[in-house]
GROMACS .gro file of C-alpha atoms in nm:
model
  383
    1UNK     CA    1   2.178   0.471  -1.695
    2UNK     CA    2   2.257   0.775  -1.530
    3UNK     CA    3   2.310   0.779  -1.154
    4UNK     CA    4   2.088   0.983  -0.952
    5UNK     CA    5   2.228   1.230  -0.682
    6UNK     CA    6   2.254   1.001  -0.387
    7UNK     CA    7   2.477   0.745  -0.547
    8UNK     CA    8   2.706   1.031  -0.643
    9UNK     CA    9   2.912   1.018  -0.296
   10UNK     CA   10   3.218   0.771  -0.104
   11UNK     CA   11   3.376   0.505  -0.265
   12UNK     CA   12   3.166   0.265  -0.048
   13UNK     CA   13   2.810   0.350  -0.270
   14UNK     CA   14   2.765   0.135  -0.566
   15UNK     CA   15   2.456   0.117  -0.821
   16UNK     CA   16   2.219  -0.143  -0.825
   17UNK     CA   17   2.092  -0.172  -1.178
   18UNK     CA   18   1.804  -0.358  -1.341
   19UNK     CA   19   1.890  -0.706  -1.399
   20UNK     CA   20   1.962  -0.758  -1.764
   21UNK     CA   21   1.872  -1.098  -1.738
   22UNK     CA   22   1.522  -1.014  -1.605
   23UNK     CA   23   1.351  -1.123  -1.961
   24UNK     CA   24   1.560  -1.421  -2.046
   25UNK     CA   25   1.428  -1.666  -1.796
   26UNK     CA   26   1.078  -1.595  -1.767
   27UNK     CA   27   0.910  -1.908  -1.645
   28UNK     CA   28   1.176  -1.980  -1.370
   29UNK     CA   29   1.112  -1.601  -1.243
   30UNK     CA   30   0.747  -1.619  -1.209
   31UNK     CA   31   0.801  -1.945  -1.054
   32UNK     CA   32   0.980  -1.782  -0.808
   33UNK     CA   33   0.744  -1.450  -0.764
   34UNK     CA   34   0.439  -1.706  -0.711
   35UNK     CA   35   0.641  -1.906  -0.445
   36UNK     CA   36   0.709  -1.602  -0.261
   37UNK     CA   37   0.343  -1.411  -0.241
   38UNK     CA   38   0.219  -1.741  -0.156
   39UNK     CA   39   0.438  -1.764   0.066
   40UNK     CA   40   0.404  -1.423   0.217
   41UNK     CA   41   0.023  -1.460   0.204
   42UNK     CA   42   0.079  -1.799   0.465
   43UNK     CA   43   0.331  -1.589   0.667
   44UNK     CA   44   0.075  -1.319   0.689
   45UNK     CA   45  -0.223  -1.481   0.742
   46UNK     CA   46  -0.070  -1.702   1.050
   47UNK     CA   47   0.071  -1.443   1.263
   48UNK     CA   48  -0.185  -1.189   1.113
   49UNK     CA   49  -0.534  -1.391   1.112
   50UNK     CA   50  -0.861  -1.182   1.011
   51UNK     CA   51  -1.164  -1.223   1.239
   52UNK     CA   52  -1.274  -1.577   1.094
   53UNK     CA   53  -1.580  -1.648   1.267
   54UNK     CA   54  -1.729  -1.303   1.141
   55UNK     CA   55  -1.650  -1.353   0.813
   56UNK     CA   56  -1.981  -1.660   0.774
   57UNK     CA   57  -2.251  -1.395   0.759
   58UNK     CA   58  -2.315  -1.065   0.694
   59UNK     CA   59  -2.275  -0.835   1.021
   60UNK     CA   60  -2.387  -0.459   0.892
   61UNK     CA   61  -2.270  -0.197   1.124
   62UNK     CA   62  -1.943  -0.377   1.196
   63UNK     CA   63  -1.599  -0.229   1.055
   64UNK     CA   64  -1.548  -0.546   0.936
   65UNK     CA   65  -1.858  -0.557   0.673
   66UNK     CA   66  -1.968  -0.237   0.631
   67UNK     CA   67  -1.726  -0.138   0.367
   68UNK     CA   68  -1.758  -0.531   0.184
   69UNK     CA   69  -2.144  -0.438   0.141
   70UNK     CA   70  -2.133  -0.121   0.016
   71UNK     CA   71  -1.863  -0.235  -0.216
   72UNK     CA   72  -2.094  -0.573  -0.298
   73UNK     CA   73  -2.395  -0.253  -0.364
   74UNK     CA   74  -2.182  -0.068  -0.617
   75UNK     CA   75  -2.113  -0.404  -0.763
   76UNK     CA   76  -2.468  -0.517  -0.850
   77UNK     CA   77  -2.660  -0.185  -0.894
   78UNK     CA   78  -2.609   0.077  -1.125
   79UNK     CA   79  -2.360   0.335  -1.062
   80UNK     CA   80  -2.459   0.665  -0.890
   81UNK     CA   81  -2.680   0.472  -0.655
   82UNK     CA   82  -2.650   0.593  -0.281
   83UNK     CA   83  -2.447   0.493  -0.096
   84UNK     CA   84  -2.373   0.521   0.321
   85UNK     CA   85  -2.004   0.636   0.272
   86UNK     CA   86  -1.995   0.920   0.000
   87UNK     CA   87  -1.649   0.904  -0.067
   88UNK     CA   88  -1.684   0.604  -0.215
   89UNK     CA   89  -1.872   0.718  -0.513
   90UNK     CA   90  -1.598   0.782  -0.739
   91UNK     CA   91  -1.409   0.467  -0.662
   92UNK     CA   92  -1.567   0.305  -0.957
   93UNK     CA   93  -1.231   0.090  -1.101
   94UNK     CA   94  -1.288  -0.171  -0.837
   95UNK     CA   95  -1.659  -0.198  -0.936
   96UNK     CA   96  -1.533  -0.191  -1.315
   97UNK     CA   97  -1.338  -0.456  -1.280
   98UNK     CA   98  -1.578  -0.655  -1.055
   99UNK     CA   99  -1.841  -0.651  -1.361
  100UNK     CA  100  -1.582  -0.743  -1.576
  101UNK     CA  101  -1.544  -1.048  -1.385
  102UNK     CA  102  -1.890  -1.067  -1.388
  103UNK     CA  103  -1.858  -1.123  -1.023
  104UNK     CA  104  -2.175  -1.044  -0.831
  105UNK     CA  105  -2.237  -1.056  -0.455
  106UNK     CA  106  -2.022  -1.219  -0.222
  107UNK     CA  107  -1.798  -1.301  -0.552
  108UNK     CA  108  -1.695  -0.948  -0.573
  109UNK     CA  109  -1.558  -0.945  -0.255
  110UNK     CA  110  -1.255  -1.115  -0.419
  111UNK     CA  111  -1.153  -0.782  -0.625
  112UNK     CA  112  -0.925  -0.698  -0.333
  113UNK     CA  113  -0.806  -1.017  -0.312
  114UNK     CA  114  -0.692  -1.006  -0.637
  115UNK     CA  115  -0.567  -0.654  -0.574
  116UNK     CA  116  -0.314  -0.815  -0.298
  117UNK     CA  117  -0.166  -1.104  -0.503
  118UNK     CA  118  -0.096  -0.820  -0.752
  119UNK     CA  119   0.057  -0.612  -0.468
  120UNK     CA  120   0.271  -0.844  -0.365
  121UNK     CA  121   0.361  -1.032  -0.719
  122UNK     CA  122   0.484  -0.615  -0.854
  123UNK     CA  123   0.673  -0.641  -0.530
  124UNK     CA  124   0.868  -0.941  -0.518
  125UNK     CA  125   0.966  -0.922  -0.959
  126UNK     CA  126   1.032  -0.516  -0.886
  127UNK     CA  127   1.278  -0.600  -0.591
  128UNK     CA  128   1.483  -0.897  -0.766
  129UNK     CA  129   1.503  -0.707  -1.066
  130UNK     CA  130   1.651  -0.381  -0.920
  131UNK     CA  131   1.856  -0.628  -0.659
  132UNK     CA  132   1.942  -0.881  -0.837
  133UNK     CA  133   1.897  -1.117  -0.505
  134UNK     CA  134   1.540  -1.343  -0.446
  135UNK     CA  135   1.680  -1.349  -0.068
  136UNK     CA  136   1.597  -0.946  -0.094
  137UNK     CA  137   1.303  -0.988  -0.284
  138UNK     CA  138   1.120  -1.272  -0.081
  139UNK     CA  139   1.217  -1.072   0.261
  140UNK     CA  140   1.103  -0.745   0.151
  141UNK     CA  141   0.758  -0.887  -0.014
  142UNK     CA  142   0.715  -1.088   0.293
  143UNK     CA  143   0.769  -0.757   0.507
  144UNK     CA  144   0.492  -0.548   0.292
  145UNK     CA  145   0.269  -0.918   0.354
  146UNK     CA  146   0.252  -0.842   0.698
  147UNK     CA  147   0.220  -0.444   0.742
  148UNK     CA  148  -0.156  -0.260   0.708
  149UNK     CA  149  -0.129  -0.276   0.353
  150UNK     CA  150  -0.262  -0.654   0.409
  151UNK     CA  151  -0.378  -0.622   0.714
  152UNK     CA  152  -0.668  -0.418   0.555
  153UNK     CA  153  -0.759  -0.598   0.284
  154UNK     CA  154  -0.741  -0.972   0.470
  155UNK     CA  155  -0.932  -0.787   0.849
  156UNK     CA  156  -1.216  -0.549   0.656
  157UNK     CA  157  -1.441  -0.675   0.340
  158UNK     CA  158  -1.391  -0.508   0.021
  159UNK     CA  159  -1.077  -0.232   0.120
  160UNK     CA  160  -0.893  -0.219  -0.219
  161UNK     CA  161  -0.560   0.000  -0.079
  162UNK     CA  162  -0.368  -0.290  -0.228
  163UNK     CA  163  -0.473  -0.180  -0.576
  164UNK     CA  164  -0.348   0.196  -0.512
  165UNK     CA  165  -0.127   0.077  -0.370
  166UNK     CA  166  -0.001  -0.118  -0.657
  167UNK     CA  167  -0.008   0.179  -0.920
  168UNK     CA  168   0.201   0.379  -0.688
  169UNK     CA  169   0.448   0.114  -0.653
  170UNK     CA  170   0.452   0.074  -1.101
  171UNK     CA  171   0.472   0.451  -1.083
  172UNK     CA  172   0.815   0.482  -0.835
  173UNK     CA  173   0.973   0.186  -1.004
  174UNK     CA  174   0.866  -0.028  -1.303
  175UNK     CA  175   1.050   0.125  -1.585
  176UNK     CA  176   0.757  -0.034  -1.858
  177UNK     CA  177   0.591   0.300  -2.012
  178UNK     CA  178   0.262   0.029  -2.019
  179UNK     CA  179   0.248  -0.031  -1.692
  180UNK     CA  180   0.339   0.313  -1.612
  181UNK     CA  181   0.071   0.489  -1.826
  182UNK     CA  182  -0.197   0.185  -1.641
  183UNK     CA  183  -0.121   0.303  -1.323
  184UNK     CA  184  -0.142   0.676  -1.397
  185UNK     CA  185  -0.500   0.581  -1.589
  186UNK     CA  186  -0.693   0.392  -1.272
  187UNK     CA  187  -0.472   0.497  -1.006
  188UNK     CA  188  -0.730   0.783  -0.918
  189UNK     CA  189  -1.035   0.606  -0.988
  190UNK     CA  190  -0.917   0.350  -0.688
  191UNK     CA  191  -0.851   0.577  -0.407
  192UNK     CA  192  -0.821   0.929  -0.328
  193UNK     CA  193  -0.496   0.850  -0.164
  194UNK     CA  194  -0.340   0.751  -0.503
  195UNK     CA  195  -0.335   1.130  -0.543
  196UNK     CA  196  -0.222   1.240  -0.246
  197UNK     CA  197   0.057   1.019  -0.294
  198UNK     CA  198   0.162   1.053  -0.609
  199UNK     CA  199   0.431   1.313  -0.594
  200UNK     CA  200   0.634   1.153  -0.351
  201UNK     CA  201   0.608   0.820  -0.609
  202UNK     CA  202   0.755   0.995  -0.878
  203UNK     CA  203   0.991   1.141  -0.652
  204UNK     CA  204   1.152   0.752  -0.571
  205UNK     CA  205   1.113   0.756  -0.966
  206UNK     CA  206   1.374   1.035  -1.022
  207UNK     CA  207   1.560   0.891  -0.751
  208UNK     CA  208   1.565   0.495  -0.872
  209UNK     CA  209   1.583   0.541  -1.228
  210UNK     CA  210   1.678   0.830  -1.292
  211UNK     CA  211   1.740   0.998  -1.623
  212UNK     CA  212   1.605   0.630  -1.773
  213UNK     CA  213   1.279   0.665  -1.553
  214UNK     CA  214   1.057   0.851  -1.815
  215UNK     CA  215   1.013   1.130  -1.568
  216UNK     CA  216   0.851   1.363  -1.797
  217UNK     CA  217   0.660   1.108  -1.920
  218UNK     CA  218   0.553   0.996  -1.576
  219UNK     CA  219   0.494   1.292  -1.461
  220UNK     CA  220   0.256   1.391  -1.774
  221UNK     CA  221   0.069   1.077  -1.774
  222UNK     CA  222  -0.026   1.132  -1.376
  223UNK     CA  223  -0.134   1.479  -1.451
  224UNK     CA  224  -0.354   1.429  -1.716
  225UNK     CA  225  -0.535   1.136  -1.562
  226UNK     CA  226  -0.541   1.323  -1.245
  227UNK     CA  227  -0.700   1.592  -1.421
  228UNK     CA  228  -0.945   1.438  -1.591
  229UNK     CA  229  -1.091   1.260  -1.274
  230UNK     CA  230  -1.077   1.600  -1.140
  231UNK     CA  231  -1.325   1.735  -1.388
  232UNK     CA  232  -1.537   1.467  -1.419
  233UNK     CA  233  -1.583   1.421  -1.019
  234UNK     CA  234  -1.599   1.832  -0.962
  235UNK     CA  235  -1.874   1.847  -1.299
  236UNK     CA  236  -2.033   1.523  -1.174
  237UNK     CA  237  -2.001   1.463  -1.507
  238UNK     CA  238  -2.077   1.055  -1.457
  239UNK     CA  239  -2.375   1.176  -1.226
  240UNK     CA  240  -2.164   0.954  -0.904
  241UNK     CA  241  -2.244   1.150  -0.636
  242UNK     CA  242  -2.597   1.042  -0.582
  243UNK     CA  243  -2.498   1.025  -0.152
  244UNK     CA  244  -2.467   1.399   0.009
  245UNK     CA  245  -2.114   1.452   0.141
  246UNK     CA  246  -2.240   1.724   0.346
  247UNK     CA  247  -2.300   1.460   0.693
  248UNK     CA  248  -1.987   1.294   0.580
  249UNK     CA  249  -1.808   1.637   0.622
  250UNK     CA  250  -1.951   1.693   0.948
  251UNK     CA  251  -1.879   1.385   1.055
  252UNK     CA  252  -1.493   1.446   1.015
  253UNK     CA  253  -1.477   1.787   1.124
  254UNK     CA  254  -1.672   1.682   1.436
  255UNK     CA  255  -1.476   1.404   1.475
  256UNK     CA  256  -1.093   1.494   1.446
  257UNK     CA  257  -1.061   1.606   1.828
  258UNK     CA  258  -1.158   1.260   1.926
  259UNK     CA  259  -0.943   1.061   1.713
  260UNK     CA  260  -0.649   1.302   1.698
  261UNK     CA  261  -0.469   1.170   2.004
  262UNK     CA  262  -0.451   0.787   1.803
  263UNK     CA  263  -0.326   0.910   1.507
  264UNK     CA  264   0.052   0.847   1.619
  265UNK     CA  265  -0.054   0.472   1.675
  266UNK     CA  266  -0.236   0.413   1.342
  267UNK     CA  267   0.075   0.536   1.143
  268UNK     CA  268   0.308   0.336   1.353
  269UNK     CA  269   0.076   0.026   1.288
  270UNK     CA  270   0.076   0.107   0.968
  271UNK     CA  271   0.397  -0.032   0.881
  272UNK     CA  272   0.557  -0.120   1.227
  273UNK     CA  273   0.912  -0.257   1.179
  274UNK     CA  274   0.897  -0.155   0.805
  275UNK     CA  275   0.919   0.244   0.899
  276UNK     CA  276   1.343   0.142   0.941
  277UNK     CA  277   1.331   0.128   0.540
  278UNK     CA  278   1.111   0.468   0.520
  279UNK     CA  279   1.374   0.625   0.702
  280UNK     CA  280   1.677   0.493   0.505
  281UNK     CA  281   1.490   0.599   0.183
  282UNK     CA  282   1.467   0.937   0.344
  283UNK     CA  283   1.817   0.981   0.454
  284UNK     CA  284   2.034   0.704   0.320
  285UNK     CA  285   2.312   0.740   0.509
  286UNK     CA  286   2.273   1.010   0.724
  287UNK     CA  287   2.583   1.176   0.546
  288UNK     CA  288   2.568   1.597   0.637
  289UNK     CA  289   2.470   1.628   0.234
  290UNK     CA  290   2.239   1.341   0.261
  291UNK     CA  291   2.078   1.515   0.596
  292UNK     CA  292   2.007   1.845   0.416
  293UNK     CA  293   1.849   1.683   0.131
  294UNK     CA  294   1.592   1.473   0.300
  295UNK     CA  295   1.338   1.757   0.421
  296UNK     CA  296   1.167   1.764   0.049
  297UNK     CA  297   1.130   1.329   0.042
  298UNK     CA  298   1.022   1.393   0.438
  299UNK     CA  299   0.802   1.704   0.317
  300UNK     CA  300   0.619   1.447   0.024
  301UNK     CA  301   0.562   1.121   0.267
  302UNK     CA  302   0.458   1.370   0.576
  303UNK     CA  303   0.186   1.554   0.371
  304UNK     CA  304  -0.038   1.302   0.241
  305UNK     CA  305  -0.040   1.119   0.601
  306UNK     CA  306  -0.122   1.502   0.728
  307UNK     CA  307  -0.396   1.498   0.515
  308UNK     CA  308  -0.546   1.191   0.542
  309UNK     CA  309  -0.505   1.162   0.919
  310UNK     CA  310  -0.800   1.471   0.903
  311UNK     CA  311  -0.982   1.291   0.640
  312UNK     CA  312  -1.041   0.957   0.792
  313UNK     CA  313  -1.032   0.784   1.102
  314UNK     CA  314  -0.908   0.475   0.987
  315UNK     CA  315  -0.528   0.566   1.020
  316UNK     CA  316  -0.376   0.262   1.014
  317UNK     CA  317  -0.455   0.233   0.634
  318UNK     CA  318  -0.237   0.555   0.573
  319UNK     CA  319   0.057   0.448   0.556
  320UNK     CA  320   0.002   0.201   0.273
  321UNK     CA  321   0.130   0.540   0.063
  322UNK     CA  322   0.452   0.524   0.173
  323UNK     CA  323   0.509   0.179   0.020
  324UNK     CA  324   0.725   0.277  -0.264
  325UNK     CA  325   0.971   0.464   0.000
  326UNK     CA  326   0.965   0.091   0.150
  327UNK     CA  327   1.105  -0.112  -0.152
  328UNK     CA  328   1.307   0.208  -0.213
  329UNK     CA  329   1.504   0.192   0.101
  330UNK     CA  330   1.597  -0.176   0.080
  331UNK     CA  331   1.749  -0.106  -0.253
  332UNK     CA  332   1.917   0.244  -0.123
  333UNK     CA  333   2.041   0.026   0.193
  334UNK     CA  334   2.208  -0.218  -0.068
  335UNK     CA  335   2.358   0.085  -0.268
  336UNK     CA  336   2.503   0.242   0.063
  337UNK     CA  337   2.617  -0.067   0.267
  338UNK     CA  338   2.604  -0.414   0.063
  339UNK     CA  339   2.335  -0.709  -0.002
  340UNK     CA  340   2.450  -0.899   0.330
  341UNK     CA  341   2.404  -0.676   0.599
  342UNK     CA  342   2.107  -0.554   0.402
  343UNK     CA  343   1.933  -0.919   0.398
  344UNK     CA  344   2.038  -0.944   0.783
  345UNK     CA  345   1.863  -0.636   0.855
  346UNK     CA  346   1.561  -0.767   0.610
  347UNK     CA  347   1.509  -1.054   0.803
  348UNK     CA  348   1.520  -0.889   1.173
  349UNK     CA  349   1.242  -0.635   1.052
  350UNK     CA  350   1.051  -0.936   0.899
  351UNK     CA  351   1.106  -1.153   1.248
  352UNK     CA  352   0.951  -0.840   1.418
  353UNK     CA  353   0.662  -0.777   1.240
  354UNK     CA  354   0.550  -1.095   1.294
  355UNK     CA  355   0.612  -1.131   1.625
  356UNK     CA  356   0.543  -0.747   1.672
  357UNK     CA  357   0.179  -0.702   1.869
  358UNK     CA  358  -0.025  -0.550   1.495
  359UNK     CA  359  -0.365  -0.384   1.517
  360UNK     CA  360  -0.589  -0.177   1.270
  361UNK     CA  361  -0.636   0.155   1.439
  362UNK     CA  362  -0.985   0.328   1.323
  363UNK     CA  363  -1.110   0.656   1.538
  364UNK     CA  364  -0.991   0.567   1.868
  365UNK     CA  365  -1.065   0.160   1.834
  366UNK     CA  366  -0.713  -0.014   1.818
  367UNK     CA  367  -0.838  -0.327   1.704
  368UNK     CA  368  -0.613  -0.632   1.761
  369UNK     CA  369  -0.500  -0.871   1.505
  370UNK     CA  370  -0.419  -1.211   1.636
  371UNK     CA  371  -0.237  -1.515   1.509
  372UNK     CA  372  -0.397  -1.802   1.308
  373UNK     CA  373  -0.457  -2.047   1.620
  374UNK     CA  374  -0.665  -1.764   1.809
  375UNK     CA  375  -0.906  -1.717   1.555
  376UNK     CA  376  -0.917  -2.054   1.450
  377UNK     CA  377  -0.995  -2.115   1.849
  378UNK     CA  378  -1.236  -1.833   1.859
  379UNK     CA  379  -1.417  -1.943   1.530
  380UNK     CA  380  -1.475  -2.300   1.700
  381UNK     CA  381  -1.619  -2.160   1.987
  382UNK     CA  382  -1.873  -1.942   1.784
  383UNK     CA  383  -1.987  -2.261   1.609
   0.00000   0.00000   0.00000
């Protein structure tokens, strides 16, 4: 496997390869990958409780349903119907799936649900693979359990970031051509920020597997499905668009003065402790050759936050795109300085985020998220 330019330096870098064992034990692995999202989920979901008591009936109007019922709407009637939020017109492989499922009503609320355990499952097999370590893989999944890439899927009904989220994680570092050419296929039928994030995806690609990462390949597959939703979406082909865009376009160009000022806070909520592993990805060791090199991987993870910090309000959910630059940096910290000081650091930044205050940041609303025992508390008191 060729080495890609940032292992190329001192003595002290080494390669981490893809375990060559990875396919020989395949019960005992997924043994493993289920122990740790469950356990992640637990971790998560204590320190980082949704609103429980608002989850027993349907509250329209509230950031916490309003999404789960449009996304129950798209589920049961036909597509093209209107729909409050027009961008979500064209996010049709979350509805796909739910009739697949045949999962109607509340039952298709579980689509991002299932989008998570995914999330997390690529996470944890991707990270012992590359690391060869479950210590690294269980930390890092357990990090990614508790940043906004969970936090808006298990806090607001029917948010399916974990899904994109997923294909842009397969796209920066599973080295299967299947799962690669699935991810390119629904990745833009999920989420718009799929796109947006895309290039700096197959940048950790080039980067992590280098000449053996199907670049071209990669690269081809993303366009073409890219530019096929493109012209089906701008020919409204599929007849989606039955809601105007034209209030929802207002709306944000009215609104970006107001929420501007919080937009620092959502990204930093975003990920919280995790940003120390976006940063090694970016500039590894900080080496002079290293620090002129990382304006173009700074330049891919700064645009798509640019852009969707005018887009929408709810910038916490933002940096979800910068996951792959997450996993990336554990494995570049590894490379650079060893797997023990790595899994020290690992656990610190996991210790944090849980005991880090965490909130979902949506226009200028920083919305708390409290531990397990609150809610619980809170949910008794409602009763």
């Amino acid at each position: 496997m060729a080495h890609p330019p940032w292992c190329a330096g001192g003595a002290k870098e080494r390669r981490v390869e893809l375990n060559p064992s990875a396919q020989a034990t395949p019960h005992p692995r997924w043994l493993r990958v289920a122990a740790i999202v469950l356990g992640s989920l637990a971790l998560a979901l204590f320190f980082q409780c949704p609103r429980l008591w608002i989850f027993s009936q349907p509250v329209p109007g509230s950031v916490y349903w309003d999404r789960g019922l449009q996304f129950i709407q798209q589920c049961d009637a036909p597509l093209g119907a209107p729909l409050a939020d027009a961008a979500l017109a064209w996010r049709v492989a979350p509805v796909l799936l739910a009739k697949t499922l045949a999962l109607h009503g509340r039952a298709a609320l579980a689509v991002p649900w299932i989008g998570l355990v995914l999330l997390l499952a690529q996470c944890a097999w991707v990270m012992a693979a590359r690391t060869r370590d479950w210590r690294a893989a269980a930390f890092t999944t357990a990090l990614i359990a508790t940043t906004g890439a969970t936090a808006t899927v298990t806090s607001w009904l029917g948010i399916n970031d974990a899904w994109y989220a997923a294909a842009l994680v397969a796209i920066a570092l599973q080295p299967s051509a299947g799962l690669l050419l699935l991810a390119a296929a629904i990745g833009p039928w999920v989420d718009e920020r799929f796109i947006l994030a895309l290039p700096l995806a197959l940048w950790v690609r080039h980067q992590a597997l280098g000449a053996a990462g199907r670049i071209r390949v990669a690269t081809f597959a993303a366009a073409a499905s890219i530019g096929a939703y493109l012209a089906l979406r701008l020919g409204n082909v599929l007849h989606l668009s039955g809601a105007s865009s034209e209030g929802y376009w207002r709306y944000v160009l009215g609104g970006i003065p107001a929420w501007w000022p919080w937009v620092s806070l959502g990204w930093f909520m975003g990920l919280r402790a995790a940003w120390v592993w976006v940063a090694v990805a970016i500039g590894g060791g900080w080496r002079k050759d290293e620090r002129r090199a990382a304006w173009f991987p700074a330049l891919l993870a700064a645009a798509p936050l640019a852009v969707m910090s005018v887009l929408a309000s709810d910038t916490s959910r933002s940096p979800t795109m910068l996951l792959p630059l997450v996993l990336f940096g554990v494995e570049r910290f590894i490379a650079l300085r060893g797997i023990e000081p790595a899994i020290r650091i690992a656990r610190f930044l996991l210790v944090a985020n849980l005991l880090m205050p965490a909130m979902n940041v949506t226009y200028r609303n920083a919305d708390p998220v409290n531990m397990l025992p609150v809610e619980l508390a809170r949910w008794a008191r409602v009763r």
